Short mmCIF file of C-alpha atoms in Angstrom, two decimals:
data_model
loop_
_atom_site.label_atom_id
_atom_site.label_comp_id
_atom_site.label_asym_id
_atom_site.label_seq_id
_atom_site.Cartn_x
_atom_site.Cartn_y
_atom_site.Cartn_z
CA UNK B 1 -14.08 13.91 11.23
CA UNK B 2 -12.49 14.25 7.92
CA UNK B 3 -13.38 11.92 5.04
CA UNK B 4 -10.96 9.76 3.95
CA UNK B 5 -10.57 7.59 0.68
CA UNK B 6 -8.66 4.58 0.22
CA UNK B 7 -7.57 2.43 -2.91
CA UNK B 8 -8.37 -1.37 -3.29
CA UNK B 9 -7.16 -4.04 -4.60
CA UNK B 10 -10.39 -6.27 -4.91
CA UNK B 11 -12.47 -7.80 -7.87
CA UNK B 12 -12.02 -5.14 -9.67
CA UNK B 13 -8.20 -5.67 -10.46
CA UNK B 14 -8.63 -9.12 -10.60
CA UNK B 15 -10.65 -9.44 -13.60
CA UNK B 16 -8.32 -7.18 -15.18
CA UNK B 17 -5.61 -9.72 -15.25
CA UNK B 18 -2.72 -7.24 -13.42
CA UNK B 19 -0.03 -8.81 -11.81
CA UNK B 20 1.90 -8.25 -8.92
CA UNK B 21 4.43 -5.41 -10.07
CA UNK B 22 1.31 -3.69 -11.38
CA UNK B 23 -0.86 -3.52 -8.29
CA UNK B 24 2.73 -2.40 -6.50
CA UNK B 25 3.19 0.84 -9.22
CA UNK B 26 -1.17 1.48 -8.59
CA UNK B 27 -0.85 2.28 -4.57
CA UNK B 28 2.59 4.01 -5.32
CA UNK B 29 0.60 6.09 -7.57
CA UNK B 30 -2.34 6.22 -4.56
CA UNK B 31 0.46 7.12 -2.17
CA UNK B 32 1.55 10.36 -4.01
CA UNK B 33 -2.07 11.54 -5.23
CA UNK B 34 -3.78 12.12 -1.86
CA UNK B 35 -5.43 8.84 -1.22
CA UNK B 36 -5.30 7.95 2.64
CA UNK B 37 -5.31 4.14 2.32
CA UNK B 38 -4.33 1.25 0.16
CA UNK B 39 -6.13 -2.41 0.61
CA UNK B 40 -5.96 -5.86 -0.22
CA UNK B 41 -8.63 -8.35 -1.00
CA UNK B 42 -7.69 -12.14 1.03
CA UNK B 43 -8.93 -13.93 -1.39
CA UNK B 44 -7.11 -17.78 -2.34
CA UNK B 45 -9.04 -17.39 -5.76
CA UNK B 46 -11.85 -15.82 -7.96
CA UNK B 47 -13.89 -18.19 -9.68
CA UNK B 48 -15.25 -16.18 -11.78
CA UNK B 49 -11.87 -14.81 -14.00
CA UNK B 50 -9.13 -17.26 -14.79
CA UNK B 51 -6.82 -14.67 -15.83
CA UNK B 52 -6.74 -12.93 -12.59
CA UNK B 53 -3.68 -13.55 -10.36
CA UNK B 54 -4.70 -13.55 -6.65
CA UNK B 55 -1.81 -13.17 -4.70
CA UNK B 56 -1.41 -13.38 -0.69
CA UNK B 57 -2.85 -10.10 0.51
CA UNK B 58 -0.27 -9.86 3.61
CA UNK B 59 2.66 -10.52 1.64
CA UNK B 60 1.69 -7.56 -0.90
CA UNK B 61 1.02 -5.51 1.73
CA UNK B 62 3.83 -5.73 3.12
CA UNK B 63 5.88 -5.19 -0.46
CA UNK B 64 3.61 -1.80 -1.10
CA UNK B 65 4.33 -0.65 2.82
CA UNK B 66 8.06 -0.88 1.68
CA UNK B 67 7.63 1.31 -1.40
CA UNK B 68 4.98 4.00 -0.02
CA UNK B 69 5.44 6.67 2.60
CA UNK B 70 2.15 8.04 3.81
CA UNK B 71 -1.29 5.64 3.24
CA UNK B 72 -2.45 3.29 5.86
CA UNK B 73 -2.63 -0.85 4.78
CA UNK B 74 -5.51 -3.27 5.45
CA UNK B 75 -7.06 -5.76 4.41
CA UNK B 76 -10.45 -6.24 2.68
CA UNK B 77 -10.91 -8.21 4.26
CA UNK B 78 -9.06 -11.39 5.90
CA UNK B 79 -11.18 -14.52 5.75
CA UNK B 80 -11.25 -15.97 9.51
CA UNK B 81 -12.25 -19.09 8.97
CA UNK B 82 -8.75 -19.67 6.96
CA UNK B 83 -6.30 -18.39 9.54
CA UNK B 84 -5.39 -19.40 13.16
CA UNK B 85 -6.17 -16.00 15.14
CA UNK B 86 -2.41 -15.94 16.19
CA UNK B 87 -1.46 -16.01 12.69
CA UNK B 88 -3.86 -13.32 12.14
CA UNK B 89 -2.88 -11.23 14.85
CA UNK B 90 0.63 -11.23 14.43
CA UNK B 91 0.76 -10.65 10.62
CA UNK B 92 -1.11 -7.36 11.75
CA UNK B 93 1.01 -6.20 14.53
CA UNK B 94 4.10 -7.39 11.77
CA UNK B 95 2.39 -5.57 8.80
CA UNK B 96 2.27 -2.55 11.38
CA UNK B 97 6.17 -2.65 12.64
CA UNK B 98 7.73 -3.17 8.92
CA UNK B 99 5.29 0.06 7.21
CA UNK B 100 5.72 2.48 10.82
CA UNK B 101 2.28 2.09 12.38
CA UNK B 102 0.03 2.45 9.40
CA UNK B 103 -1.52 -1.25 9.53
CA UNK B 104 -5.19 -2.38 9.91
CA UNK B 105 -6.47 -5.29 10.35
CA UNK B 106 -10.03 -5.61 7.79
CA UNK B 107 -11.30 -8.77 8.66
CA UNK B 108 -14.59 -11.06 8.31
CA UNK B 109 -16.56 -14.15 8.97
CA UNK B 110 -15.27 -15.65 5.35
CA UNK B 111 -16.91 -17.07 2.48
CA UNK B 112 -17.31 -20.64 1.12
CA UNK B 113 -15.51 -20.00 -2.22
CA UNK B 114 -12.02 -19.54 -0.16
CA UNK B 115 -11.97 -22.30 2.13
CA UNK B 116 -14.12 -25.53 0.68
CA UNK B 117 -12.26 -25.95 -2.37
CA UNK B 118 -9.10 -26.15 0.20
CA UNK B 119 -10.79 -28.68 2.31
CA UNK B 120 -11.41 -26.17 5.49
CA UNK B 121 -14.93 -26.64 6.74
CA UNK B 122 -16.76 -24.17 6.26
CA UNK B 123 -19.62 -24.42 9.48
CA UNK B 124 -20.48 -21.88 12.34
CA UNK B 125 -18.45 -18.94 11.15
CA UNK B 126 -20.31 -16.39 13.54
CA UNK B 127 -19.26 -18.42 16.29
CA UNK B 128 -15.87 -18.60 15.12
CA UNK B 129 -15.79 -15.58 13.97
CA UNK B 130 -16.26 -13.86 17.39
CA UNK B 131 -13.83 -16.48 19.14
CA UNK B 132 -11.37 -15.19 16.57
CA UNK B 133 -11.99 -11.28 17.53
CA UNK B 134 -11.66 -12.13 21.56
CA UNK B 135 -8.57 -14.45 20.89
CA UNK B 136 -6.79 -11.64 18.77
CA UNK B 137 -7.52 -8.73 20.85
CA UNK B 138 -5.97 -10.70 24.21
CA UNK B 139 -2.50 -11.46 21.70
CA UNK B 140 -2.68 -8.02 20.75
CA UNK B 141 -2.15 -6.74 24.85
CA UNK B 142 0.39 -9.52 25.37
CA UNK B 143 3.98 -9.82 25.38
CA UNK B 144 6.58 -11.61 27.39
CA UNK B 145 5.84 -10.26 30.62
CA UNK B 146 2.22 -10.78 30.20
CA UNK B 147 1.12 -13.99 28.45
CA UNK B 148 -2.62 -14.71 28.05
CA UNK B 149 -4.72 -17.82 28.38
CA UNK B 150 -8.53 -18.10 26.48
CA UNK B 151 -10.66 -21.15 26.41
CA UNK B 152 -13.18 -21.03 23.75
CA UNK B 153 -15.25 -23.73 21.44
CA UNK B 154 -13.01 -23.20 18.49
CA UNK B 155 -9.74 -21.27 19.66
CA UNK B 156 -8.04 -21.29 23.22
CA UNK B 157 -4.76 -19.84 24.39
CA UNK B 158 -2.61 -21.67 27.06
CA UNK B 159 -0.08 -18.63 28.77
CA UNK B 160 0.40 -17.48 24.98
CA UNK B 161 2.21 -14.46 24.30
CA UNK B 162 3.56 -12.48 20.73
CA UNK B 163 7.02 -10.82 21.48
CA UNK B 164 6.67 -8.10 18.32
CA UNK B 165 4.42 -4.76 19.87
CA UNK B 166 2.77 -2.43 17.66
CA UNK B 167 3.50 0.65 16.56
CA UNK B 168 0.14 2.39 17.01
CA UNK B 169 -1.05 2.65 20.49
CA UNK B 170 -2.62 0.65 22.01
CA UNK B 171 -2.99 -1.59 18.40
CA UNK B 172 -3.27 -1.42 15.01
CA UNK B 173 -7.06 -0.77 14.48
CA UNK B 174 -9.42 -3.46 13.41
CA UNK B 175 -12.49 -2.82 11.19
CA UNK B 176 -14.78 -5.50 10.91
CA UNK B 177 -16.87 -6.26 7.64
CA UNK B 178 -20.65 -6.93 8.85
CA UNK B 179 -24.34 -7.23 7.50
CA UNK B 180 -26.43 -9.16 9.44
CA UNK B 181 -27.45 -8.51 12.99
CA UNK B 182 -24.98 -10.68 14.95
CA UNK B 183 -21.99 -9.41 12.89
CA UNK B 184 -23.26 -6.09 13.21
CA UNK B 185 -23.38 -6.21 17.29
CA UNK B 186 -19.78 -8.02 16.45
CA UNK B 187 -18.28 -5.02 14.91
CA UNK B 188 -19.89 -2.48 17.88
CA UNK B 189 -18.27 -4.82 20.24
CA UNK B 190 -15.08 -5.21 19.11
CA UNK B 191 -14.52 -2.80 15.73
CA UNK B 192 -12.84 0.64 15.80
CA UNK B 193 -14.47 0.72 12.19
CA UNK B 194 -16.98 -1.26 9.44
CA UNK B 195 -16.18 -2.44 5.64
CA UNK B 196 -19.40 -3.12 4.23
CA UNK B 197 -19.59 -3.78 0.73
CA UNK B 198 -22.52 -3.81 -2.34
CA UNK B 199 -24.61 -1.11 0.04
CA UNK B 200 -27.10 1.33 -1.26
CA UNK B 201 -27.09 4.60 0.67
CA UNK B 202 -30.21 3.87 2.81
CA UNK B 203 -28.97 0.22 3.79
CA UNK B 204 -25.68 1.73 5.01
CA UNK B 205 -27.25 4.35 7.14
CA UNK B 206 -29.91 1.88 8.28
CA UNK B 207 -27.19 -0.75 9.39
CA UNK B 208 -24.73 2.22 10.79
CA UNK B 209 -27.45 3.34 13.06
CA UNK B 210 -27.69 -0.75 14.40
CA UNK B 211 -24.24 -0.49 14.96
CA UNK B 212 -24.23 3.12 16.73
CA UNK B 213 -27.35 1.29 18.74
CA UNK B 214 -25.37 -1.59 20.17
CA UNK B 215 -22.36 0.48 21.00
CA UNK B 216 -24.58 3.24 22.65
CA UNK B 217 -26.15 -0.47 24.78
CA UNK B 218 -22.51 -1.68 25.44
CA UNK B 219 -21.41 2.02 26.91
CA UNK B 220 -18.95 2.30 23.71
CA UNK B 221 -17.69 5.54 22.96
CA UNK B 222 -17.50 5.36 18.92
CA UNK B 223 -16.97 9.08 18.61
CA UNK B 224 -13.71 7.75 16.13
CA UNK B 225 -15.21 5.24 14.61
CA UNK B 226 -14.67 4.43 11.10
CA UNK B 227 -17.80 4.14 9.15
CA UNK B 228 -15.81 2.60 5.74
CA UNK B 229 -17.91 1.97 2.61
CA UNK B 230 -16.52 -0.49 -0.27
CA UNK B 231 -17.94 1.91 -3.00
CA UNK B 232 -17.83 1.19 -7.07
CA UNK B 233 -16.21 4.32 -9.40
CA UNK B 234 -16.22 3.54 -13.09
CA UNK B 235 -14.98 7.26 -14.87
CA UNK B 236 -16.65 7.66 -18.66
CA UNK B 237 -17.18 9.95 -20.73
CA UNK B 238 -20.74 9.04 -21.75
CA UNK B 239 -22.03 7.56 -17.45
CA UNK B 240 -25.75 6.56 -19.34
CA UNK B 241 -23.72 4.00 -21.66
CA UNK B 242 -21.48 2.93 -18.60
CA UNK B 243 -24.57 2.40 -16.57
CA UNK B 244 -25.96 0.06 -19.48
CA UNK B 245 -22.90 -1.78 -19.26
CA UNK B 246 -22.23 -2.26 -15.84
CA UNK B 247 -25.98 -2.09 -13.95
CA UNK B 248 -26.37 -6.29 -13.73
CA UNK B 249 -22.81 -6.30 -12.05
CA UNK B 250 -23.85 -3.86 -9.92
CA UNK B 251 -26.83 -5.67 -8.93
CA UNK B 252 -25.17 -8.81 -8.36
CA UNK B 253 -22.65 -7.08 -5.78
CA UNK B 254 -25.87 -5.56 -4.01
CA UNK B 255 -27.81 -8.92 -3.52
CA UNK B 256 -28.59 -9.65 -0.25
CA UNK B 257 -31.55 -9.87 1.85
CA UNK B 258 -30.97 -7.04 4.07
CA UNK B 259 -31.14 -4.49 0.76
CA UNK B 260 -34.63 -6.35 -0.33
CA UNK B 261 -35.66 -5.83 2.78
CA UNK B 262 -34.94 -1.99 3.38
CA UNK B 263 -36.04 -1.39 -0.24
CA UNK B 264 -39.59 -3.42 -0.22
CA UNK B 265 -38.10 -5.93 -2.84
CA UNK B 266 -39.52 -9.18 -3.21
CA UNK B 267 -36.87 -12.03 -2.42
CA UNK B 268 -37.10 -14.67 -5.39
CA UNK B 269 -38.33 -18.04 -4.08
CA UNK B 270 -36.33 -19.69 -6.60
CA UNK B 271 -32.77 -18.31 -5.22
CA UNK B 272 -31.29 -19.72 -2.12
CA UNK B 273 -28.98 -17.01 -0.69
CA UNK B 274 -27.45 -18.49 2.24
CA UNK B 275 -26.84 -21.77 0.44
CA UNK B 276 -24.94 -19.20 -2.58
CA UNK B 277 -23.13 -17.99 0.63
CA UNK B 278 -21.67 -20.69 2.39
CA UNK B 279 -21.38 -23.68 -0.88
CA UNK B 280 -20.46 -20.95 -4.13
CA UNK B 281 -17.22 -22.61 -4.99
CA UNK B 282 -14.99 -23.17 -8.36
CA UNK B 283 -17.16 -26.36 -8.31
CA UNK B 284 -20.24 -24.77 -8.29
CA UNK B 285 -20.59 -21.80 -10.98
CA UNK B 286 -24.45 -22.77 -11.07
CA UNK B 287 -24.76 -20.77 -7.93
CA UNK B 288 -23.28 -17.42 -9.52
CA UNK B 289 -25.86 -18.24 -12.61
CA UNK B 290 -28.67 -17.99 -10.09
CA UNK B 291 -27.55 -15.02 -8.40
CA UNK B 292 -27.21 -13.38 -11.15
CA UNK B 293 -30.98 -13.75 -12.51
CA UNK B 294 -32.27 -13.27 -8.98
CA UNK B 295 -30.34 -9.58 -8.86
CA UNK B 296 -32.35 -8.50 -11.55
CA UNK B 297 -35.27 -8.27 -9.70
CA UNK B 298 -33.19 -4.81 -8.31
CA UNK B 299 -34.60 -1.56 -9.49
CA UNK B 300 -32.31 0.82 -11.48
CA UNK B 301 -33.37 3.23 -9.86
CA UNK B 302 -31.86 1.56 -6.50
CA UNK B 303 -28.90 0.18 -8.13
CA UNK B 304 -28.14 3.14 -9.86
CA UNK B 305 -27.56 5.05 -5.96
CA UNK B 306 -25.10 2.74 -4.90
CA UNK B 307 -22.49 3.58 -7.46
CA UNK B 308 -20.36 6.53 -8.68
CA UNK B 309 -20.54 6.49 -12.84
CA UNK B 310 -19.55 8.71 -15.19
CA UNK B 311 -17.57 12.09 -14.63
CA UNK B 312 -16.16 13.01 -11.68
CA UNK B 313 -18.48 14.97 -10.50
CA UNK B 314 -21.09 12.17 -11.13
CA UNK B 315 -18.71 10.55 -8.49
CA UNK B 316 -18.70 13.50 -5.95
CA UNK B 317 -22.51 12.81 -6.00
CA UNK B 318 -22.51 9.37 -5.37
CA UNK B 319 -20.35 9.61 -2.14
CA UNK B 320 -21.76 12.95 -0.83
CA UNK B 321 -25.07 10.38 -1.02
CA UNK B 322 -22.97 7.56 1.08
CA UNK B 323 -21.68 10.49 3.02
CA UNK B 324 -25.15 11.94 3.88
CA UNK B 325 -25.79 8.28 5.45
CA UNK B 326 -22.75 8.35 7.86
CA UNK B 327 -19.84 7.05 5.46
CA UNK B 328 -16.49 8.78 6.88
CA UNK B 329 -14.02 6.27 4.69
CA UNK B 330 -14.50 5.80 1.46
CA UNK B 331 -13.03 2.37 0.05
CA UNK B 332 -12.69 2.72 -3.96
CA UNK B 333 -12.88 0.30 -6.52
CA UNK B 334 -12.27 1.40 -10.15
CA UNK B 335 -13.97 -0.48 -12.59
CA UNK B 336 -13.02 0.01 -16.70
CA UNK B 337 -9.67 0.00 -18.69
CA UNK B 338 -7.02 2.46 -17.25
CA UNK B 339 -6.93 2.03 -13.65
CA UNK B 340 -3.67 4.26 -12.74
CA UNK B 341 -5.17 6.86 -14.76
CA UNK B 342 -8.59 6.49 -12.48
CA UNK B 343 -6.56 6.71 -9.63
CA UNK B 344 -5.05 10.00 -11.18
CA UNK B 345 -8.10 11.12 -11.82
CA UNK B 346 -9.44 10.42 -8.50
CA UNK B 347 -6.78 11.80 -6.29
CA UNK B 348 -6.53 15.26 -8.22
CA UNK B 349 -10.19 15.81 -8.93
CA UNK B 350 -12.64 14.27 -6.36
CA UNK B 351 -10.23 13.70 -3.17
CA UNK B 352 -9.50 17.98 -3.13
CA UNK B 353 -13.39 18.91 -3.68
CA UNK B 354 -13.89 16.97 -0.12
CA UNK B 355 -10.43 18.45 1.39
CA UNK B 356 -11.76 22.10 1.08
CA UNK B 357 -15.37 21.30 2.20
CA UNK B 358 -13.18 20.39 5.48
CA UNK B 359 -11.18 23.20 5.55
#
């Protein structure tokens, strides 16, 4: 399967401050510089950078589809919890239509810091989660001469039906961002790919091989599955000083029990991750403070794997590491000053090295 890299539009943009027309001139420059995809956080805010400007992710999908010719479009992901499953599903198959079959639908369980400041409750997104997946893959085989009924906990469908088919056959493919084990047998279930993000190498290959596990149990065949990888690139000319400067970020995006627990790293008693996950909110930046000591308890010498820093081949090492433990679709986000010159950079010198490996 070739190896694939996309462009997105995530944290990493926001705390730079760039606007709309910006982020619109980036994927044009992705487009034309051999990138194969172009994504969109869903985010309604990030707490931690008042200057960023978060914008609707469909909406500016939709503006780049209408400006670029050959990259596919997701998101990175869409936040369930936020969105009726119809609405979901038919900005997809929409998003699809308007750019000539080159939308995906990225989408997870959600976080707390998009939907409690709004009022949505936040409670049971697993449960919702997978209602969500089951709802939007019956609307995506329906249509006027075949409406669809679903009775769930959460969601149902009474003879429901979109009138607006896809352009991709038989749907716009839906990757689903997992790390724990019942989003994980989620994604084999229902996913024709997986957007993890903050992985080291040997947590990605560990949690691929769950996934290949319940899809070999359900009789899946996931012989074109996307194995995508949210992956950091900061280009410098000195990486050691970069490293210095970026390492307790770093850590911070890899925090999670499943990494302490496939590295041997003591959790800190003090830290409360799952109450981080579900109650970090603009109303809450104490959380962030003590996720941010906890992470430090992360080994360099872990962190350090998990991102691509310094020259570009410093990068080509990093993701022939991710690619060694089954990543097939590379997600970049460029961190630093300069980001249409990293995308430059990216699509002329890293993108061909893997091209004629393939050839």
């Amino acid at each position: 399967m070739k190896i694939k890299f996309g462009l997105t539009f995530g944290l990493n943009v926001a705390r730079l401050g760039l606007d709309e027309m910006q982020v619109i001139t980036a994927a044009q420059i992705a487009d034309r510089t051999n990138f194969d995809s172009v994504w969109a956080m869903d985010h309604t805010n990030v707490p931690q950078w008042k200057n960023a400007v978060v914008n609707d992710a469909w909406l500016m999908l939709a503006a780049i589809g209408s400006v670029t010719n050959n990259v596919e479009l997701g998101t990175c992901v869409t936040d369930a919890i936020r969105r009726h499953p119809s609405t979901i599903a038919l900005s997809t198959v929409t998003l699809d239509r308007i750019t000539k079959g080159r939308g995906i639908l990225g989408i997870g369980a959600g976080e707390a810091q998009n939907v409690v400041d709004f009022g949505i409750e936040f409670s049971k997104p697993v449960s919702k989660f997978k209602e969500q997946l089951e709802v939007i893959e019956k609307l995506f085989e329906s249509d006027p001469e075949n409406h669809v009924n679903y009775q769930g906990n959460y969601y149902s469908l009474v003879e429901a039906c979109l009138q607006a088919k896809p352009i991709r056959k038989p749907r716009p493919p839906v990757y689903i961002a997992a790390g724990a084990p019942k989003t994980l047998e989620l994604c084999a279930t229902y996913g024709d790919g997986w957007i993890p993000i903050g992985y080291t190498p040997a947590l990605f290959e560990h949690h691929a091989n769950v996934i290949k596990d319940h899809a070999k149990r359900l009789g899946r065949d996931i012989s074109n599955f996307e194995f995508a990888n949210d992956v950091d690139v900061y280009f410098a000319p000195d990486g050691e000083a970069a490293w210095e400067k970026m390492k307790k970020a770093v850590k911070v995006s890899l925090y999670k029990p499943e990494l302490l627990k496939v590295h041997n790293i003591q959790q800190d008693s003090e830290f409360d991750f799952r109450r981080y996950f579900t109650e970090y909110a603009m109303n809450k930046p104490e959380l962030m403070e003590q996720m941010k000591k906890a992470s430090l308890q992360i080994p360099d010498d872990v962190a350090r794997t998990a991102i691509g820093v310094g020259s570009p081949d410093d990068v080509i090492e990093m993701l022939e590491r991710f690619i060694k433990a089954g990543t097939n679709h590379f997600i970049i986000r460029f961190w630093g000053e300069g980001l249409y010159q990293n995308i430059e950079t990216f699509g002329n010198k890293v993108v061909p090295y893997f091209a004629d490996m393939q050839k």
